[in-house]
Short mmCIF file of C-alpha atoms (C1' of nucleotides) and ligand atoms in Angstrom, two decimals:
data_model
loop_
_atom_site.label_atom_id
_atom_site.label_comp_id
_atom_site.label_asym_id
_atom_site.label_seq_id
_atom_site.Cartn_x
_atom_site.Cartn_y
_atom_site.Cartn_z
CA MET A 1 -78.39 54.18 102.75
CA ALA A 2 -77.47 51.59 99.46
CA ARG A 3 -74.46 51.63 98.74
CA LYS A 4 -73.92 53.51 95.64
CA THR A 5 -71.18 51.99 93.68
CA LYS A 6 -71.69 52.57 90.40
CA SER A 7 -69.88 56.61 89.03
CA VAL A 8 -67.49 55.92 92.25
CA ASP A 9 -64.63 53.68 91.51
CA ILE A 10 -64.44 53.97 87.73
CA ALA A 11 -60.62 54.85 87.66
CA PHE A 12 -60.14 51.94 89.42
CA ARG A 13 -61.76 49.47 87.51
CA LYS A 14 -62.00 47.93 84.60
CA HIS A 15 -64.52 49.21 82.29
CA ASP A 16 -64.63 50.05 78.53
CA HIS A 17 -62.88 53.19 78.51
CA GLY A 18 -63.74 54.48 74.92
CA ARG A 19 -67.25 54.41 75.50
CA CYS A 20 -66.99 55.84 78.80
CA GLN A 21 -65.00 58.80 76.66
CA ARG A 22 -67.54 59.03 74.38
CA GLN A 23 -69.92 59.35 76.66
CA LEU A 24 -68.79 62.32 78.31
CA LEU A 25 -67.80 64.10 75.33
CA SER A 26 -71.11 63.86 73.92
CA GLU A 27 -72.41 65.37 77.63
CA ALA A 28 -69.69 67.88 76.74
CA ARG A 29 -71.11 68.46 74.47
CA GLN A 30 -74.45 68.88 75.43
CA LEU A 31 -73.60 70.87 78.47
CA CYS A 32 -72.22 73.43 76.77
CA GLU A 33 -75.18 73.75 74.73
CA ALA A 34 -77.81 74.01 77.38
CA ARG A 35 -75.84 77.01 79.07
CA LYS A 36 -75.23 78.72 75.29
CA LEU A 37 -70.87 78.41 75.92
CA ARG A 38 -68.29 77.40 73.19
CA LEU A 39 -66.51 74.07 73.33
CA THR A 40 -64.28 75.75 71.08
CA SER A 41 -61.31 73.53 68.54
CA ARG A 42 -58.74 74.00 70.91
CA ARG A 43 -61.05 74.31 74.25
CA ARG A 44 -62.41 70.02 73.06
CA GLN A 45 -59.29 68.96 72.12
CA VAL A 46 -58.02 69.49 75.56
CA LEU A 47 -61.18 67.92 76.83
CA GLU A 48 -60.61 65.15 74.89
CA ILE A 49 -55.95 64.80 75.48
CA LEU A 50 -57.45 64.87 79.30
CA LEU A 51 -60.71 62.25 78.89
CA ALA A 52 -57.88 59.42 77.20
CA SER A 53 -57.60 58.86 80.59
CA HIS A 54 -58.50 58.17 84.07
CA GLN A 55 -55.54 59.84 85.31
CA PRO A 56 -53.83 63.46 86.57
CA MET A 57 -52.37 65.80 83.60
CA GLY A 58 -50.00 68.16 84.35
CA ALA A 59 -50.59 71.57 82.02
CA TYR A 60 -47.91 71.44 80.48
CA ASP A 61 -47.98 67.40 79.32
CA ILE A 62 -51.02 68.50 78.21
CA LEU A 63 -49.26 71.37 76.20
CA ALA A 64 -47.33 68.78 75.24
CA GLU A 65 -49.97 66.56 73.34
CA LEU A 66 -51.19 69.80 72.08
CA ASN A 67 -47.63 70.89 70.37
CA ARG A 68 -47.70 67.18 69.08
CA ALA A 69 -51.17 67.13 67.51
CA ASN A 70 -50.55 70.10 65.86
CA PRO A 71 -46.39 69.99 64.63
CA ALA A 72 -47.17 73.17 62.64
CA ALA A 73 -47.96 75.29 65.26
CA ARG A 74 -45.75 76.00 68.70
CA ILE A 75 -48.80 76.22 70.91
CA ALA A 76 -47.81 78.31 73.92
CA PRO A 77 -48.55 77.94 78.09
CA PRO A 78 -51.12 80.84 78.02
CA ILE A 79 -53.82 78.43 75.55
CA VAL A 80 -53.99 75.39 77.55
CA TYR A 81 -54.21 77.77 80.70
CA ARG A 82 -57.30 78.94 79.04
CA ALA A 83 -59.02 76.32 77.89
CA LEU A 84 -58.44 74.36 81.12
CA ASP A 85 -59.97 77.46 83.36
CA PHE A 86 -62.73 77.33 81.46
CA LEU A 87 -63.16 73.79 81.15
CA MET A 88 -62.87 74.18 85.27
CA SER A 89 -65.23 76.54 85.47
CA GLU A 90 -67.99 74.29 83.78
CA GLY A 91 -67.08 71.35 86.08
CA LEU A 92 -66.05 69.41 83.22
CA ILE A 93 -62.16 69.15 84.73
CA HIS A 94 -60.83 69.73 88.14
CA ARG A 95 -57.83 71.08 89.74
CA ILE A 96 -55.40 67.94 91.60
CA GLU A 97 -54.11 71.07 93.63
CA SER A 98 -52.14 68.26 96.01
CA ARG A 99 -50.81 67.26 92.30
CA ASN A 100 -50.20 70.70 90.51
CA ALA A 101 -52.82 68.28 87.61
CA PHE A 102 -55.92 68.07 85.89
CA ILE A 103 -58.55 65.89 85.53
CA SER A 104 -61.43 64.90 83.97
CA CYS A 105 -64.20 65.33 85.96
CA VAL A 106 -65.84 62.04 85.94
CA HIS A 107 -69.78 62.80 85.86
CA PRO A 108 -69.94 66.24 84.37
CA GLY A 109 -72.35 69.27 85.48
CA HIS A 110 -73.49 67.87 88.77
CA GLN A 111 -72.66 70.45 90.74
CA CYS A 112 -71.54 68.04 93.05
CA THR A 113 -67.76 68.63 95.36
CA ALA A 114 -64.77 66.77 93.68
CA GLN A 115 -63.46 64.76 96.37
CA PHE A 116 -59.85 62.33 95.67
CA LEU A 117 -58.43 59.67 95.80
CA ILE A 118 -54.97 59.07 95.00
CA CYS A 119 -53.45 56.45 94.28
CA ARG A 120 -49.30 58.00 94.64
CA ASP A 121 -47.92 53.91 92.50
CA CYS A 122 -50.55 53.71 89.97
CA GLU A 123 -51.05 57.55 89.66
CA GLN A 124 -54.98 56.46 89.20
CA VAL A 125 -57.17 59.19 90.06
CA ALA A 126 -61.10 57.69 91.54
CA GLU A 127 -63.82 61.07 91.43
CA LEU A 128 -66.24 60.32 94.78
CA GLU A 129 -69.47 62.00 94.81
CA GLY A 130 -70.73 64.32 98.18
CA ARG A 131 -69.26 66.16 100.43
CA ASP A 132 -68.19 65.59 103.56
CA PRO A 133 -71.34 66.93 105.84
CA ALA A 134 -69.62 66.53 109.79
CA LEU A 135 -66.84 69.57 108.41
CA LEU A 136 -69.60 71.22 106.39
CA VAL A 137 -71.94 71.22 109.84
CA GLU A 138 -68.27 72.90 111.48
CA ALA A 139 -67.96 75.40 109.00
CA ASP A 140 -71.38 76.01 109.48
CA ASN A 141 -70.93 76.11 113.26
CA LEU A 142 -68.24 79.65 113.11
CA GLY A 143 -69.98 81.31 109.76
CA PHE A 144 -68.20 80.40 107.70
CA ALA A 145 -70.00 80.34 104.33
CA VAL A 146 -68.87 78.04 102.01
CA ASP A 147 -66.95 78.62 98.85
CA HIS A 148 -65.37 75.82 97.12
CA SER A 149 -63.23 72.89 98.79
CA VAL A 150 -60.92 70.42 97.88
CA VAL A 151 -60.45 66.89 98.68
CA GLU A 152 -57.88 65.32 98.24
CA ILE A 153 -56.69 61.23 99.98
CA THR A 154 -53.61 60.48 98.89
CA GLY A 155 -52.50 55.72 99.56
CA ILE A 156 -52.73 53.27 97.89
CA CYS A 157 -55.23 51.42 95.72
CA ALA A 158 -56.61 47.99 96.19
CA GLN A 159 -55.19 46.39 92.69
CA CYS A 160 -51.58 47.97 93.88
CA GLN A 161 -51.81 47.04 97.55
CA LYS A 162 -52.27 42.94 95.97
CA HIS A 163 -49.35 44.34 93.36
CA ALA A 164 -46.75 44.91 96.05
CA GLY A 165 -48.51 42.04 98.87
CA MET B 1 -71.13 63.97 121.07
CA ALA B 2 -70.81 67.34 122.52
CA ARG B 3 -69.00 70.04 120.46
CA LYS B 4 -66.05 71.32 120.63
CA THR B 5 -64.54 74.58 119.28
CA LYS B 6 -61.74 74.64 121.26
CA SER B 7 -59.25 74.58 119.65
CA VAL B 8 -60.53 74.76 116.26
CA ASP B 9 -61.11 78.21 115.06
CA ILE B 10 -58.82 80.39 116.71
CA ALA B 11 -57.64 81.22 114.41
CA PHE B 12 -60.75 83.75 114.02
CA ARG B 13 -61.23 84.48 117.29
CA LYS B 14 -59.48 87.59 119.22
CA HIS B 15 -56.93 85.83 120.99
CA ASP B 16 -53.95 86.48 122.93
CA HIS B 17 -51.39 85.88 119.86
CA GLY B 18 -47.82 86.28 121.48
CA ARG B 19 -49.71 84.05 124.74
CA CYS B 20 -50.24 81.27 120.88
CA GLN B 21 -46.91 81.78 119.43
CA ARG B 22 -44.70 81.34 122.33
CA GLN B 23 -46.72 78.79 123.88
CA LEU B 24 -46.91 76.79 120.00
CA LEU B 25 -43.15 77.89 120.13
CA SER B 26 -42.49 75.98 123.54
CA GLU B 27 -44.51 72.49 122.58
CA ALA B 28 -42.36 72.61 119.16
CA ARG B 29 -38.89 72.64 121.39
CA GLN B 30 -40.64 69.75 123.48
CA LEU B 31 -41.17 67.51 120.80
CA CYS B 32 -37.87 67.58 119.07
CA GLU B 33 -36.19 66.69 122.33
CA ALA B 34 -38.32 63.69 122.74
CA ARG B 35 -37.88 63.05 119.51
CA LYS B 36 -34.18 63.50 119.30
CA LEU B 37 -34.79 65.87 116.74
CA ARG B 38 -32.39 69.03 115.51
CA LEU B 39 -34.59 72.54 115.54
CA THR B 40 -31.64 74.17 114.85
CA SER B 41 -31.68 78.07 114.03
CA ARG B 42 -32.93 78.18 110.36
CA ARG B 43 -35.48 76.01 111.59
CA ARG B 44 -36.57 77.84 114.20
CA GLN B 45 -36.21 81.11 112.49
CA VAL B 46 -38.51 79.34 110.02
CA LEU B 47 -40.49 78.01 112.48
CA GLU B 48 -40.84 81.79 113.72
CA ILE B 49 -41.87 83.51 110.61
CA LEU B 50 -45.08 80.79 110.17
CA LEU B 51 -46.15 81.41 113.61
CA ALA B 52 -45.77 85.32 113.40
CA SER B 53 -49.80 85.15 112.31
CA HIS B 54 -52.27 82.36 111.79
CA GLN B 55 -51.94 83.33 107.80
CA PRO B 56 -50.38 81.03 105.57
CA MET B 57 -47.14 82.14 103.62
CA GLY B 58 -45.37 81.39 100.57
CA ALA B 59 -41.82 80.32 100.46
CA TYR B 60 -40.95 83.44 99.26
CA ASP B 61 -41.77 84.76 101.10
CA ILE B 62 -40.30 83.35 104.14
CA LEU B 63 -37.20 83.49 102.08
CA ALA B 64 -37.85 86.84 101.69
CA GLU B 65 -38.36 87.05 105.88
CA LEU B 66 -35.42 85.34 106.82
CA ASN B 67 -33.68 88.13 104.11
CA ARG B 68 -34.45 90.65 106.17
CA ALA B 69 -33.63 89.24 109.60
CA ASN B 70 -30.20 88.42 108.58
CA PRO B 71 -29.12 91.05 105.94
CA ALA B 72 -25.26 89.26 105.52
CA ALA B 73 -26.33 86.10 104.88
CA ARG B 74 -28.23 85.89 101.08
CA ILE B 75 -30.36 83.51 102.24
CA ALA B 76 -31.36 80.79 98.89
CA PRO B 77 -34.67 78.90 98.39
CA PRO B 78 -33.38 75.41 98.48
CA ILE B 79 -32.44 76.47 102.96
CA VAL B 80 -36.40 77.58 103.14
CA TYR B 81 -37.78 74.23 101.31
CA ARG B 82 -35.37 72.47 104.10
CA ALA B 83 -36.64 73.74 106.97
CA LEU B 84 -39.88 73.89 105.50
CA ASP B 85 -39.63 70.14 104.70
CA PHE B 86 -38.58 69.12 108.36
CA LEU B 87 -40.86 70.66 110.11
CA MET B 88 -43.81 69.22 108.04
CA SER B 89 -42.60 65.73 108.57
CA GLU B 90 -42.77 66.37 111.88
CA GLY B 91 -46.19 68.15 111.48
CA LEU B 92 -45.03 71.77 113.01
CA ILE B 93 -46.73 73.34 110.19
CA HIS B 94 -47.97 72.12 107.32
CA ARG B 95 -48.83 73.53 103.15
CA ILE B 96 -51.87 75.17 101.99
CA GLU B 97 -51.96 72.92 98.44
CA SER B 98 -54.83 75.42 97.01
CA ARG B 99 -52.46 78.42 98.14
CA ASN B 100 -48.81 76.83 97.93
CA ALA B 101 -48.86 78.01 100.88
CA PHE B 102 -47.62 77.00 104.72
CA ILE B 103 -48.69 77.46 107.76
CA SER B 104 -47.90 77.08 111.29
CA CYS B 105 -49.59 73.85 112.88
CA VAL B 106 -52.28 75.38 115.93
CA HIS B 107 -51.66 72.24 117.50
CA PRO B 108 -48.61 70.07 116.55
CA GLY B 109 -47.98 67.06 117.21
CA HIS B 110 -51.43 65.40 117.27
CA GLN B 111 -51.10 63.63 113.92
CA CYS B 112 -54.48 64.70 113.05
CA THR B 113 -55.97 65.05 109.05
CA ALA B 114 -55.21 68.03 108.91
CA GLN B 115 -58.32 71.25 107.74
CA PHE B 116 -58.53 73.70 106.71
CA LEU B 117 -61.05 76.59 106.60
CA ILE B 118 -59.43 79.50 103.95
CA CYS B 119 -61.04 83.06 104.41
CA ARG B 120 -60.64 84.32 100.55
CA ASP B 121 -61.71 87.32 102.16
CA CYS B 122 -59.01 88.16 105.25
CA GLU B 123 -56.68 85.71 104.08
CA GLN B 124 -57.05 83.92 107.65
CA VAL B 125 -57.30 80.36 107.58
CA ALA B 126 -58.33 78.40 110.54
CA GLU B 127 -57.18 74.84 110.94
CA LEU B 128 -59.75 71.95 112.53
CA GLU B 129 -59.15 68.78 114.11
CA GLY B 130 -60.81 65.30 113.00
CA ARG B 131 -61.10 63.03 109.92
CA ASP B 132 -64.00 63.20 107.54
CA PRO B 133 -65.99 58.95 108.44
CA ALA B 134 -68.24 59.03 105.18
CA LEU B 135 -65.56 59.93 103.04
CA LEU B 136 -63.07 56.93 104.62
CA VAL B 137 -65.87 54.98 104.94
CA GLU B 138 -65.44 54.81 101.20
CA ALA B 139 -62.20 54.36 100.75
CA ASP B 140 -62.32 51.35 103.08
CA ASN B 141 -65.18 49.95 100.66
CA LEU B 142 -62.52 50.68 97.56
CA GLY B 143 -60.25 48.28 99.98
CA PHE B 144 -58.12 52.68 99.43
CA ALA B 145 -55.23 52.29 101.71
CA VAL B 146 -55.29 55.35 102.92
CA ASP B 147 -51.95 57.79 103.64
CA HIS B 148 -52.56 61.36 104.06
CA SER B 149 -55.15 64.06 103.19
CA VAL B 150 -55.71 67.54 101.56
CA VAL B 151 -58.96 68.42 103.01
CA GLU B 152 -59.14 72.55 102.03
CA ILE B 153 -62.58 74.64 102.60
CA THR B 154 -62.27 77.83 100.83
CA GLY B 155 -65.15 80.93 101.32
CA ILE B 156 -66.09 84.05 103.42
CA CYS B 157 -65.42 83.54 107.13
CA ALA B 158 -68.20 84.71 109.86
CA GLN B 159 -65.56 87.86 110.14
CA CYS B 160 -65.60 89.40 106.77
CA GLN B 161 -68.98 88.42 105.77
CA LYS B 162 -70.43 91.51 108.77
CA HIS B 163 -67.97 93.50 107.01
CA ALA B 164 -68.60 93.23 103.59
CA GLY B 165 -73.11 93.05 104.51
"C1'" DG V 1 -74.88 92.43 54.49
"C1'" DG V 2 -71.51 95.98 57.37
"C1'" DC V 3 -71.31 97.44 61.74
"C1'" DC V 4 -69.91 97.06 66.67
"C1'" DA V 5 -69.55 95.34 70.89
"C1'" DT V 6 -68.09 90.48 72.63
"C1'" DT V 7 -65.51 86.65 73.07
"C1'" DG V 8 -61.33 83.71 72.27
"C1'" DT V 9 -56.13 82.91 70.16
"C1'" DG V 10 -51.88 84.20 70.07
"C1'" DT V 11 -47.30 85.55 70.94
"C1'" DT V 12 -43.38 87.05 73.41
"C1'" DA V 13 -41.53 88.29 77.77
"C1'" DT V 14 -41.67 86.78 82.47
"C1'" DA V 15 -43.03 85.60 86.94
"C1'" DT V 16 -43.80 82.52 90.98
"C1'" DT V 17 -42.97 77.80 92.57
"C1'" DA V 18 -39.48 73.92 93.67
"C1'" DT V 19 -35.73 71.49 92.86
"C1'" DA V 20 -31.06 68.84 91.16
"C1'" DA V 21 -26.48 68.54 92.46
"C1'" DC V 22 -22.69 69.39 94.99
"C1'" DG V 23 -19.65 70.83 97.92
"C1'" DT V 24 -18.36 72.92 103.11
"C1'" DA V 25 -19.98 73.15 108.19
"C1'" DA V 26 -21.40 71.07 111.75
"C1'" DC V 27 -22.93 67.96 115.42
"C1'" DT V 28 -23.30 62.78 117.00
"C1'" DG V 29 -20.27 59.16 119.06
"C1'" DA V 30 -17.20 55.65 119.45
"C1'" DT L 1 -9.58 62.89 116.91
"C1'" DC L 2 -11.44 60.30 113.72
"C1'" DA L 3 -15.45 58.44 110.97
"C1'" DG L 4 -20.36 58.75 110.35
"C1'" DT L 5 -23.96 61.54 109.68
"C1'" DT L 6 -26.98 65.24 109.51
"C1'" DA L 7 -27.76 69.76 108.25
"C1'" DC L 8 -26.21 74.23 104.95
"C1'" DG L 9 -24.83 76.57 102.03
"C1'" DT L 10 -24.50 77.63 96.64
"C1'" DT L 11 -25.28 77.75 91.49
"C1'" DA L 12 -27.59 76.77 88.18
"C1'" DT L 13 -32.30 75.47 86.51
"C1'" DA L 14 -36.88 72.95 85.60
"C1'" DA L 15 -41.46 73.09 86.87
"C1'" DT L 16 -45.47 75.86 86.64
"C1'" DA L 17 -48.16 79.56 85.67
"C1'" DT L 18 -49.29 85.07 84.16
"C1'" DA L 19 -49.39 89.35 82.51
"C1'" DA L 20 -49.65 92.28 78.55
"C1'" DC L 21 -51.01 93.18 74.03
"C1'" DA L 22 -52.43 92.62 69.20
"C1'" DC L 23 -55.43 89.20 66.22
"C1'" DA L 24 -58.92 87.12 64.38
"C1'" DA L 25 -63.68 84.43 65.28
"C1'" DT L 26 -68.42 85.33 66.48
"C1'" DG L 27 -72.83 87.02 67.66
"C1'" DG L 28 -76.81 89.92 67.93
"C1'" DC L 29 -77.85 94.59 65.77
"C1'" DC L 30 -79.39 97.46 61.84
ZN1 ZN O 1 -63.03 55.99 81.50
ZN1 ZN O 2 -66.16 65.91 89.10
ZN1 ZN O 3 -52.90 82.62 117.58
ZN1 ZN O 4 -51.93 70.62 112.60
#
DNA sequence: GGCCATTGTGTTATATTATAACGTAACTGA
DNA sequence: TCAGTTACGTTATAATATAACACAATGGCC
């Protein structure tokens, strides 16, 4: 099997993130159009805030950003959580359970099982594709019907190891 | 490789849980003695509350149990969280990140990477042993130094599928 | 266009989960 | 018994998330 690192480690490599951002937003638009869903302006705002980086953000950080962008409005938590629920349900963002945080998906619509490498130094998160075969076989042996999986690996990314070493 | 299901699916099978409980408490005692650690009465109380079932419990549920057992005391959250931190640091319990809950470890001291199957119907949690080779290879390719992993699979266990079907 | 059903938004209040900060008690080793 | 350390207790508060309800926008239908 050839090694695929194309979209795997984007967060940990230098890349044209402006392009990356526009690309992902455009994919989100297309995906919603195809599914007859409304990517409303609030939802788009929240998505754009998450697309601004490959780092996870807490709901209240997103809330603060929203309120900075709309100084007149005084937006409250439920608005953010509802937008996040929508974006998660469509696979446009993911929740990082071990951080109570949210992050934009780097391959929206793939319906893959998301897996994350989380650097506890630089706080960047890389999203990997694929499933864990061994674990699913084991689940199968137990007659367990898988629904959703959370795979989050914490450690130190290559970049931060260099800086420290 | 032979299939090992010995301790893998204990939470999803009938077993003598009284015995299971006593066994795990005894292992915890031995482990703390070996490591010159103090399994104080508070810590033991919290562990025993978690050992009472193979279901995850929230910190405040544990707190309520503690206060039920000690009606005179009025125990406060930090006491519970400190006991939980101790028990986690020694691998006697695990945190279920996707539930903000805690569960007793079924093979304390193994230093394994814990992996969980979580039934969203009966709420039981089975702890599997082992690591995900594919994912770790990928982490390695990226020069990522793994520290800690969270693997939580949600779905419906065999038992609950039967009841529903 | 007017109507209805549905979906999305805004608002207030509150629930749930977790920690900071600080003082006291218990244990440990000399 | 004393000092150093670890664990416990207490108060207050931070951080995360949701309930409940009113109103607005949208979309299909006539
Ligand atoms: Zn990018
Ligand atoms: Zn994704
Ligand atoms: Zn048992
Ligand atoms: Zn374990």
